[in-house]
PDB file of N, CA, C and O in Angstrom:
ATOM      1  N   MET A   1      11.494 -11.004  28.990  1.00 87.00           N
ATOM      2  CA  MET A   1      13.263 -11.321  28.487  1.00 87.00           C
ATOM      3  C   MET A   1      13.929  -9.726  29.030  1.00 87.00           C
ATOM      4  O   MET A   1      13.176  -8.611  29.360  1.00 87.00           O
ATOM      5  N   PRO A   2      14.606  -9.916  29.687  1.00 93.00           N
ATOM      6  CA  PRO A   2      15.325  -8.954  30.875  1.00 93.00           C
ATOM      7  C   PRO A   2      16.068  -7.964  29.764  1.00 93.00           C
ATOM      8  O   PRO A   2      16.092  -8.328  28.387  1.00 93.00           O
ATOM      9  N   LYS A   3      15.792  -6.796  30.559  1.00 91.00           N
ATOM     10  CA  LYS A   3      16.291  -5.535  29.638  1.00 91.00           C
ATOM     11  C   LYS A   3      16.855  -4.763  30.695  1.00 91.00           C
ATOM     12  O   LYS A   3      16.416  -4.848  31.989  1.00 91.00           O
ATOM     13  N   ILE A   4      17.076  -3.717  30.388  1.00 96.00           N
ATOM     14  CA  ILE A   4      17.955  -2.527  31.193  1.00 96.00           C
ATOM     15  C   ILE A   4      17.639  -0.803  31.076  1.00 96.00           C
ATOM     16  O   ILE A   4      16.985  -0.826  29.897  1.00 96.00           O
ATOM     17  N   LYS A   5      17.801  -0.241  31.964  1.00 96.00           N
ATOM     18  CA  LYS A   5      17.341   1.084  31.144  1.00 96.00           C
ATOM     19  C   LYS A   5      18.273   2.145  32.403  1.00 96.00           C
ATOM     20  O   LYS A   5      18.707   1.725  33.290  1.00 96.00           O
ATOM     21  N   ILE A   6      18.928   2.844  31.304  1.00 97.00           N
ATOM     22  CA  ILE A   6      19.630   3.839  31.724  1.00 97.00           C
ATOM     23  C   ILE A   6      19.434   4.672  32.193  1.00 97.00           C
ATOM     24  O   ILE A   6      18.819   5.326  31.401  1.00 97.00           O
ATOM     25  N   ASP A   7      19.561   5.628  33.551  1.00 98.00           N
ATOM     26  CA  ASP A   7      19.466   7.006  33.552  1.00 98.00           C
ATOM     27  C   ASP A   7      20.327   7.927  33.035  1.00 98.00           C
ATOM     28  O   ASP A   7      21.836   7.991  33.510  1.00 98.00           O
ATOM     29  N   THR A   8      20.578   8.558  31.777  1.00 97.00           N
ATOM     30  CA  THR A   8      21.414   9.171  31.242  1.00 97.00           C
ATOM     31  C   THR A   8      22.172  10.465  32.006  1.00 97.00           C
ATOM     32  O   THR A   8      23.499  10.510  31.304  1.00 97.00           O
ATOM     33  N   GLU A   9      20.856  11.223  32.796  1.00 97.00           N
ATOM     34  CA  GLU A   9      21.390  12.123  32.925  1.00 97.00           C
ATOM     35  C   GLU A   9      22.369  11.908  34.161  1.00 97.00           C
ATOM     36  O   GLU A   9      23.224  13.011  34.607  1.00 97.00           O
ATOM     37  N   ARG A  10      22.104  10.571  34.988  1.00 97.00           N
ATOM     38  CA  ARG A  10      23.141  10.251  36.155  1.00 97.00           C
ATOM     39  C   ARG A  10      24.555  10.409  35.897  1.00 97.00           C
ATOM     40  O   ARG A  10      25.371  10.484  36.018  1.00 97.00           O
ATOM     41  N   CYS A  11      24.407   9.237  34.820  1.00 97.00           N
ATOM     42  CA  CYS A  11      25.494   8.597  33.770  1.00 97.00           C
ATOM     43  C   CYS A  11      26.836   9.486  33.641  1.00 97.00           C
ATOM     44  O   CYS A  11      26.808  10.149  32.548  1.00 97.00           O
ATOM     45  N   LYS A  12      27.810   9.180  34.024  1.00 96.00           N
ATOM     46  CA  LYS A  12      29.195  10.181  33.589  1.00 96.00           C
ATOM     47  C   LYS A  12      29.798   9.200  32.155  1.00 96.00           C
ATOM     48  O   LYS A  12      31.042   9.690  32.124  1.00 96.00           O
ATOM     49  N   GLY A  13      29.510   8.175  31.757  1.00 97.00           N
ATOM     50  CA  GLY A  13      29.885   7.194  30.788  1.00 97.00           C
ATOM     51  C   GLY A  13      31.722   7.023  31.058  1.00 97.00           C
ATOM     52  O   GLY A  13      32.574   6.685  30.491  1.00 97.00           O
ATOM     53  N   CYS A  14      31.483   6.136  32.670  1.00 97.00           N
ATOM     54  CA  CYS A  14      32.924   5.834  33.080  1.00 97.00           C
ATOM     55  C   CYS A  14      33.141   4.022  32.162  1.00 97.00           C
ATOM     56  O   CYS A  14      34.482   3.823  31.926  1.00 97.00           O
ATOM     57  N   GLU A  15      32.122   3.304  31.898  1.00 97.00           N
ATOM     58  CA  GLU A  15      32.455   2.356  30.862  1.00 97.00           C
ATOM     59  C   GLU A  15      32.651   1.239  31.561  1.00 97.00           C
ATOM     60  O   GLU A  15      32.615   0.072  30.959  1.00 97.00           O
ATOM     61  N   LEU A  16      32.406   1.437  33.124  1.00 98.00           N
ATOM     62  CA  LEU A  16      32.717   0.087  33.842  1.00 98.00           C
ATOM     63  C   LEU A  16      31.629  -1.150  33.595  1.00 98.00           C
ATOM     64  O   LEU A  16      31.765  -2.487  33.285  1.00 98.00           O
ATOM     65  N   CYS A  17      30.290  -0.624  33.117  1.00 98.00           N
ATOM     66  CA  CYS A  17      29.397  -2.167  32.636  1.00 98.00           C
ATOM     67  C   CYS A  17      29.458  -1.826  31.521  1.00 98.00           C
ATOM     68  O   CYS A  17      29.369  -3.327  30.958  1.00 98.00           O
ATOM     69  N   ILE A  18      30.290  -0.933  30.661  1.00 98.00           N
ATOM     70  CA  ILE A  18      30.546  -1.926  29.031  1.00 98.00           C
ATOM     71  C   ILE A  18      31.573  -3.058  29.727  1.00 98.00           C
ATOM     72  O   ILE A  18      31.599  -4.294  28.860  1.00 98.00           O
ATOM     73  N   VAL A  19      32.614  -2.738  30.596  1.00 98.00           N
ATOM     74  CA  VAL A  19      33.391  -3.973  30.742  1.00 98.00           C
ATOM     75  C   VAL A  19      32.830  -5.205  31.349  1.00 98.00           C
ATOM     76  O   VAL A  19      32.986  -6.224  30.980  1.00 98.00           O
ATOM     77  N   TYR A  20      32.048  -4.885  32.003  1.00 97.00           N
ATOM     78  CA  TYR A  20      31.570  -5.910  32.918  1.00 97.00           C
ATOM     79  C   TYR A  20      30.277  -6.689  32.736  1.00 97.00           C
ATOM     80  O   TYR A  20      30.240  -7.808  33.050  1.00 97.00           O
ATOM     81  N   CYS A  21      29.369  -6.384  31.172  1.00 97.00           N
ATOM     82  CA  CYS A  21      28.379  -6.982  30.736  1.00 97.00           C
ATOM     83  C   CYS A  21      28.690  -8.144  30.389  1.00 97.00           C
ATOM     84  O   CYS A  21      30.044  -8.222  28.979  1.00 97.00           O
ATOM     85  N   PRO A  22      28.543  -8.969  29.999  1.00 96.00           N
ATOM     86  CA  PRO A  22      29.178 -11.005  29.887  1.00 96.00           C
ATOM     87  C   PRO A  22      28.757 -10.940  28.471  1.00 96.00           C
ATOM     88  O   PRO A  22      29.310 -11.485  27.172  1.00 96.00           O
ATOM     89  N   ARG A  23      27.761 -10.223  27.991  1.00 95.00           N
ATOM     90  CA  ARG A  23      27.018 -10.618  26.537  1.00 95.00           C
ATOM     91  C   ARG A  23      26.878  -9.382  25.914  1.00 95.00           C
ATOM     92  O   ARG A  23      26.799  -9.352  24.471  1.00 95.00           O
ATOM     93  N   ARG A  24      28.091  -8.088  26.481  1.00 95.00           N
ATOM     94  CA  ARG A  24      28.204  -6.949  25.732  1.00 95.00           C
ATOM     95  C   ARG A  24      27.265  -6.619  25.128  1.00 95.00           C
ATOM     96  O   ARG A  24      27.242  -5.990  23.600  1.00 95.00           O
ATOM     97  N   LEU A  25      26.377  -6.073  25.513  1.00 96.00           N
ATOM     98  CA  LEU A  25      24.794  -5.525  25.463  1.00 96.00           C
ATOM     99  C   LEU A  25      25.252  -3.790  25.415  1.00 96.00           C
ATOM    100  O   LEU A  25      23.934  -3.254  25.359  1.00 96.00           O
ATOM    101  N   ILE A  26      25.942  -3.605  25.999  1.00 97.00           N
ATOM    102  CA  ILE A  26      26.013  -1.879  26.607  1.00 97.00           C
ATOM    103  C   ILE A  26      27.332  -1.159  25.787  1.00 97.00           C
ATOM    104  O   ILE A  26      28.484  -1.822  25.535  1.00 97.00           O
ATOM    105  N   LYS A  27      27.107  -0.223  25.655  1.00 97.00           N
ATOM    106  CA  LYS A  27      27.931   0.860  24.345  1.00 97.00           C
ATOM    107  C   LYS A  27      27.781   2.206  24.287  1.00 97.00           C
ATOM    108  O   LYS A  27      26.746   2.587  25.111  1.00 97.00           O
ATOM    109  N   LEU A  28      29.373   2.849  24.411  1.00 97.00           N
ATOM    110  CA  LEU A  28      29.165   4.192  24.526  1.00 97.00           C
ATOM    111  C   LEU A  28      28.393   4.526  23.361  1.00 97.00           C
ATOM    112  O   LEU A  28      28.553   4.384  22.338  1.00 97.00           O
ATOM    113  N   SER A  29      27.270   5.925  23.830  1.00 96.00           N
ATOM    114  CA  SER A  29      26.678   6.435  22.722  1.00 96.00           C
ATOM    115  C   SER A  29      27.769   7.419  22.667  1.00 96.00           C
ATOM    116  O   SER A  29      28.317   8.428  23.153  1.00 96.00           O
ATOM    117  N   ASN A  30      26.981   7.938  21.047  1.00 95.00           N
ATOM    118  CA  ASN A  30      27.369   9.521  20.568  1.00 95.00           C
ATOM    119  C   ASN A  30      26.501  10.382  20.895  1.00 95.00           C
ATOM    120  O   ASN A  30      27.039  11.408  21.201  1.00 95.00           O
ATOM    121  N   GLU A  31      25.886  10.438  21.555  1.00 93.00           N
ATOM    122  CA  GLU A  31      24.724  11.454  22.654  1.00 93.00           C
ATOM    123  C   GLU A  31      24.986  12.083  23.919  1.00 93.00           C
ATOM    124  O   GLU A  31      25.994  11.067  24.721  1.00 93.00           O
ATOM    125  N   LEU A  32      24.592  13.118  24.193  1.00 96.00           N
ATOM    126  CA  LEU A  32      25.389  14.029  25.568  1.00 96.00           C
ATOM    127  C   LEU A  32      24.411  14.009  26.165  1.00 96.00           C
ATOM    128  O   LEU A  32      23.385  14.204  25.616  1.00 96.00           O
ATOM    129  N   ASN A  33      24.497  13.529  27.298  1.00 96.00           N
ATOM    130  CA  ASN A  33      23.635  14.322  28.609  1.00 96.00           C
ATOM    131  C   ASN A  33      23.404  15.416  28.651  1.00 96.00           C
ATOM    132  O   ASN A  33      24.771  16.368  28.222  1.00 96.00           O
ATOM    133  N   ALA A  34      23.004  16.299  29.860  1.00 96.00           N
ATOM    134  CA  ALA A  34      22.992  17.770  30.117  1.00 96.00           C
ATOM    135  C   ALA A  34      23.772  18.381  30.746  1.00 96.00           C
ATOM    136  O   ALA A  34      24.395  19.436  30.745  1.00 96.00           O
ATOM    137  N   LYS A  35      24.801  17.289  30.720  1.00 96.00           N
ATOM    138  CA  LYS A  35      26.388  17.735  32.029  1.00 96.00           C
ATOM    139  C   LYS A  35      27.910  17.429  30.505  1.00 96.00           C
ATOM    140  O   LYS A  35      28.873  17.844  30.878  1.00 96.00           O
ATOM    141  N   GLY A  36      27.317  17.020  29.247  1.00 97.00           N
ATOM    142  CA  GLY A  36      28.236  17.397  28.278  1.00 97.00           C
ATOM    143  C   GLY A  36      28.683  16.157  28.224  1.00 97.00           C
ATOM    144  O   GLY A  36      30.037  16.238  27.915  1.00 97.00           O
ATOM    145  N   LEU A  37      28.325  15.252  28.950  1.00 97.00           N
ATOM    146  CA  LEU A  37      29.296  13.543  28.906  1.00 97.00           C
ATOM    147  C   LEU A  37      28.903  12.553  28.039  1.00 97.00           C
ATOM    148  O   LEU A  37      27.533  12.578  27.913  1.00 97.00           O
ATOM    149  N   HIS A  38      29.764  11.458  27.656  1.00 97.00           N
ATOM    150  CA  HIS A  38      28.661  11.033  26.762  1.00 97.00           C
ATOM    151  C   HIS A  38      28.324   9.752  27.518  1.00 97.00           C
ATOM    152  O   HIS A  38      29.425   9.461  28.558  1.00 97.00           O
ATOM    153  N   THR A  39      27.358   9.324  27.136  1.00 97.00           N
ATOM    154  CA  THR A  39      27.132   7.829  28.422  1.00 97.00           C
ATOM    155  C   THR A  39      26.821   6.919  27.586  1.00 97.00           C
ATOM    156  O   THR A  39      27.118   6.833  26.360  1.00 97.00           O
ATOM    157  N   VAL A  40      26.510   6.012  27.950  1.00 97.00           N
ATOM    158  CA  VAL A  40      25.859   4.405  27.673  1.00 97.00           C
ATOM    159  C   VAL A  40      24.864   4.072  27.106  1.00 97.00           C
ATOM    160  O   VAL A  40      24.097   4.957  27.414  1.00 97.00           O
ATOM    161  N   SER A  41      24.562   3.152  26.081  1.00 96.00           N
ATOM    162  CA  SER A  41      23.125   2.583  25.941  1.00 96.00           C
ATOM    163  C   SER A  41      23.255   1.314  26.100  1.00 96.00           C
ATOM    164  O   SER A  41      24.194   0.627  25.402  1.00 96.00           O
ATOM    165  N   PHE A  42      22.118   0.864  25.887  1.00 96.00           N
ATOM    166  CA  PHE A  42      21.803  -0.664  26.188  1.00 96.00           C
ATOM    167  C   PHE A  42      21.149  -1.122  24.550  1.00 96.00           C
ATOM    168  O   PHE A  42      20.155  -0.430  24.014  1.00 96.00           O
ATOM    169  N   LEU A  43      21.871  -2.210  24.097  1.00 92.00           N
ATOM    170  CA  LEU A  43      21.350  -2.749  22.630  1.00 92.00           C
ATOM    171  C   LEU A  43      21.005  -3.437  22.792  1.00 92.00           C
ATOM    172  O   LEU A  43      21.153  -4.804  23.514  1.00 92.00           O
ATOM    173  N   ASN A  44      19.358  -3.029  22.529  1.00 83.00           N
ATOM    174  CA  ASN A  44      18.118  -3.913  23.144  1.00 83.00           C
ATOM    175  C   ASN A  44      17.906  -5.302  22.120  1.00 83.00           C
ATOM    176  O   ASN A  44      16.653  -5.023  21.518  1.00 83.00           O
ATOM    177  N   GLY A  45      18.650  -5.410  21.681  1.00 76.00           N
ATOM    178  CA  GLY A  45      18.670  -6.894  20.301  1.00 76.00           C
ATOM    179  C   GLY A  45      18.204  -8.200  20.889  1.00 76.00           C
ATOM    180  O   GLY A  45      18.380  -9.201  20.218  1.00 76.00           O
ATOM    181  N   GLY A  46      17.975  -7.926  22.428  1.00 77.00           N
ATOM    182  CA  GLY A  46      17.812  -9.838  23.347  1.00 77.00           C
ATOM    183  C   GLY A  46      19.363  -9.988  23.653  1.00 77.00           C
ATOM    184  O   GLY A  46      20.419  -9.370  23.228  1.00 77.00           O
ATOM    185  N   GLY A  47      19.058 -10.639  24.169  1.00 91.00           N
ATOM    186  CA  GLY A  47      20.670 -11.931  24.513  1.00 91.00           C
ATOM    187  C   GLY A  47      20.920 -11.456  26.280  1.00 91.00           C
ATOM    188  O   GLY A  47      21.869 -12.195  26.488  1.00 91.00           O
ATOM    189  N   CYS A  48      19.863 -10.631  26.865  1.00 95.00           N
ATOM    190  CA  CYS A  48      20.484 -10.141  28.025  1.00 95.00           C
ATOM    191  C   CYS A  48      19.777 -11.044  28.886  1.00 95.00           C
ATOM    192  O   CYS A  48      18.949 -11.530  28.840  1.00 95.00           O
ATOM    193  N   THR A  49      20.609 -11.364  30.013  1.00 95.00           N
ATOM    194  CA  THR A  49      20.430 -12.389  30.842  1.00 95.00           C
ATOM    195  C   THR A  49      19.623 -11.855  32.069  1.00 95.00           C
ATOM    196  O   THR A  49      19.454 -12.726  33.169  1.00 95.00           O
ATOM    197  N   GLY A  50      20.061 -10.853  32.206  1.00 96.00           N
ATOM    198  CA  GLY A  50      19.295 -10.029  33.292  1.00 96.00           C
ATOM    199  C   GLY A  50      20.136 -10.497  35.053  1.00 96.00           C
ATOM    200  O   GLY A  50      19.873 -10.711  36.130  1.00 96.00           O
ATOM    201  N   CYS A  51      21.544 -10.801  34.577  1.00 97.00           N
ATOM    202  CA  CYS A  51      22.733 -11.138  35.544  1.00 97.00           C
ATOM    203  C   CYS A  51      22.745 -10.113  36.578  1.00 97.00           C
ATOM    204  O   CYS A  51      23.291  -9.689  37.565  1.00 97.00           O
ATOM    205  N   SER A  52      22.440  -8.548  36.316  1.00 97.00           N
ATOM    206  CA  SER A  52      22.639  -7.482  36.833  1.00 97.00           C
ATOM    207  C   SER A  52      24.036  -6.528  37.112  1.00 97.00           C
ATOM    208  O   SER A  52      24.509  -6.265  37.848  1.00 97.00           O
ATOM    209  N   PHE A  53      25.205  -7.359  36.530  1.00 98.00           N
ATOM    210  CA  PHE A  53      26.256  -7.286  36.484  1.00 98.00           C
ATOM    211  C   PHE A  53      26.447  -5.512  36.920  1.00 98.00           C
ATOM    212  O   PHE A  53      27.113  -5.221  36.801  1.00 98.00           O
ATOM    213  N   CYS A  54      25.847  -5.191  35.329  1.00 98.00           N
ATOM    214  CA  CYS A  54      26.035  -3.508  35.162  1.00 98.00           C
ATOM    215  C   CYS A  54      25.528  -2.989  36.237  1.00 98.00           C
ATOM    216  O   CYS A  54      25.982  -1.775  36.431  1.00 98.00           O
ATOM    217  N   ALA A  55      24.140  -3.014  36.420  1.00 98.00           N
ATOM    218  CA  ALA A  55      23.830  -2.284  37.552  1.00 98.00           C
ATOM    219  C   ALA A  55      24.623  -2.845  38.985  1.00 98.00           C
ATOM    220  O   ALA A  55      24.633  -1.531  39.662  1.00 98.00           O
ATOM    221  N   ILE A  56      25.129  -3.182  39.154  1.00 98.00           N
ATOM    222  CA  ILE A  56      26.070  -3.488  40.535  1.00 98.00           C
ATOM    223  C   ILE A  56      27.735  -3.091  40.706  1.00 98.00           C
ATOM    224  O   ILE A  56      27.622  -2.232  41.563  1.00 98.00           O
ATOM    225  N   ILE A  57      27.510  -2.943  39.443  1.00 98.00           N
ATOM    226  CA  ILE A  57      29.097  -2.155  39.236  1.00 98.00           C
ATOM    227  C   ILE A  57      28.997  -0.496  38.995  1.00 98.00           C
ATOM    228  O   ILE A  57      29.740   0.036  39.159  1.00 98.00           O
ATOM    229  N   CYS A  58      28.257  -0.050  38.726  1.00 98.00           N
ATOM    230  CA  CYS A  58      27.996   1.247  38.340  1.00 98.00           C
ATOM    231  C   CYS A  58      27.644   1.940  39.538  1.00 98.00           C
ATOM    232  O   CYS A  58      27.055   1.697  40.453  1.00 98.00           O
ATOM    233  N   PRO A  59      28.617   2.440  39.495  1.00 98.00           N
ATOM    234  CA  PRO A  59      29.325   3.852  40.648  1.00 98.00           C
ATOM    235  C   PRO A  59      28.478   4.652  41.444  1.00 98.00           C
ATOM    236  O   PRO A  59      28.182   5.058  41.935  1.00 98.00           O
ATOM    237  N   ASP A  60      27.201   5.564  39.865  1.00 96.00           N
ATOM    238  CA  ASP A  60      26.476   5.686  40.250  1.00 96.00           C
ATOM    239  C   ASP A  60      25.189   5.935  39.980  1.00 96.00           C
ATOM    240  O   ASP A  60      23.788   6.531  40.414  1.00 96.00           O
ATOM    241  N   VAL A  61      24.642   4.549  40.226  1.00 97.00           N
ATOM    242  CA  VAL A  61      23.219   3.660  40.371  1.00 97.00           C
ATOM    243  C   VAL A  61      22.535   4.489  39.479  1.00 97.00           C
ATOM    244  O   VAL A  61      21.450   4.945  39.092  1.00 97.00           O
ATOM    245  N   CYS A  62      23.128   4.515  37.712  1.00 97.00           N
ATOM    246  CA  CYS A  62      22.547   4.599  36.833  1.00 97.00           C
ATOM    247  C   CYS A  62      21.184   3.571  36.054  1.00 97.00           C
ATOM    248  O   CYS A  62      20.653   3.868  35.289  1.00 97.00           O
ATOM    249  N   ILE A  63      21.603   2.054  36.468  1.00 98.00           N
ATOM    250  CA  ILE A  63      21.398   1.203  35.843  1.00 98.00           C
ATOM    251  C   ILE A  63      19.770   1.008  37.008  1.00 98.00           C
ATOM    252  O   ILE A  63      20.523   0.198  37.756  1.00 98.00           O
ATOM    253  N   GLU A  64      19.181   0.318  35.806  1.00 98.00           N
ATOM    254  CA  GLU A  64      18.125  -0.760  36.649  1.00 98.00           C
ATOM    255  C   GLU A  64      17.877  -1.962  35.399  1.00 98.00           C
ATOM    256  O   GLU A  64      17.775  -1.791  34.422  1.00 98.00           O
ATOM    257  N   VAL A  65      17.535  -2.672  35.908  1.00 97.00           N
ATOM    258  CA  VAL A  65      17.282  -4.281  35.747  1.00 97.00           C
ATOM    259  C   VAL A  65      15.991  -5.124  35.724  1.00 97.00           C
ATOM    260  O   VAL A  65      16.064  -5.194  37.127  1.00 97.00           O
ATOM    261  N   PHE A  66      15.405  -5.114  34.338  1.00 95.00           N
ATOM    262  CA  PHE A  66      13.985  -5.530  34.938  1.00 95.00           C
ATOM    263  C   PHE A  66      14.253  -6.854  34.168  1.00 95.00           C
ATOM    264  O   PHE A  66      14.628  -7.312  32.983  1.00 95.00           O
ATOM    265  N   ARG A  67      13.733  -8.170  34.933  1.00 90.00           N
ATOM    266  CA  ARG A  67      13.845  -9.562  34.303  1.00 90.00           C
ATOM    267  C   ARG A  67      12.332  -9.733  34.137  1.00 90.00           C
ATOM    268  O   ARG A  67      11.213  -9.413  34.597  1.00 90.00           O
TER     269      ARG A  67
END
């Protein structure tokens, strides 16, 4: 089953990955990183297809997709 890993320390919470995830498995987190920014988190409940749209669109290269 595919899953993604998000580097929360590099994430600036731009939310582009949220918009481009076709399964809506990424959400804005309430947690803050070291820079004081809200980051995103992956809803690991299944359903990820491993399409890599989130990793491709991320401007800070914070997302890795594992298939």
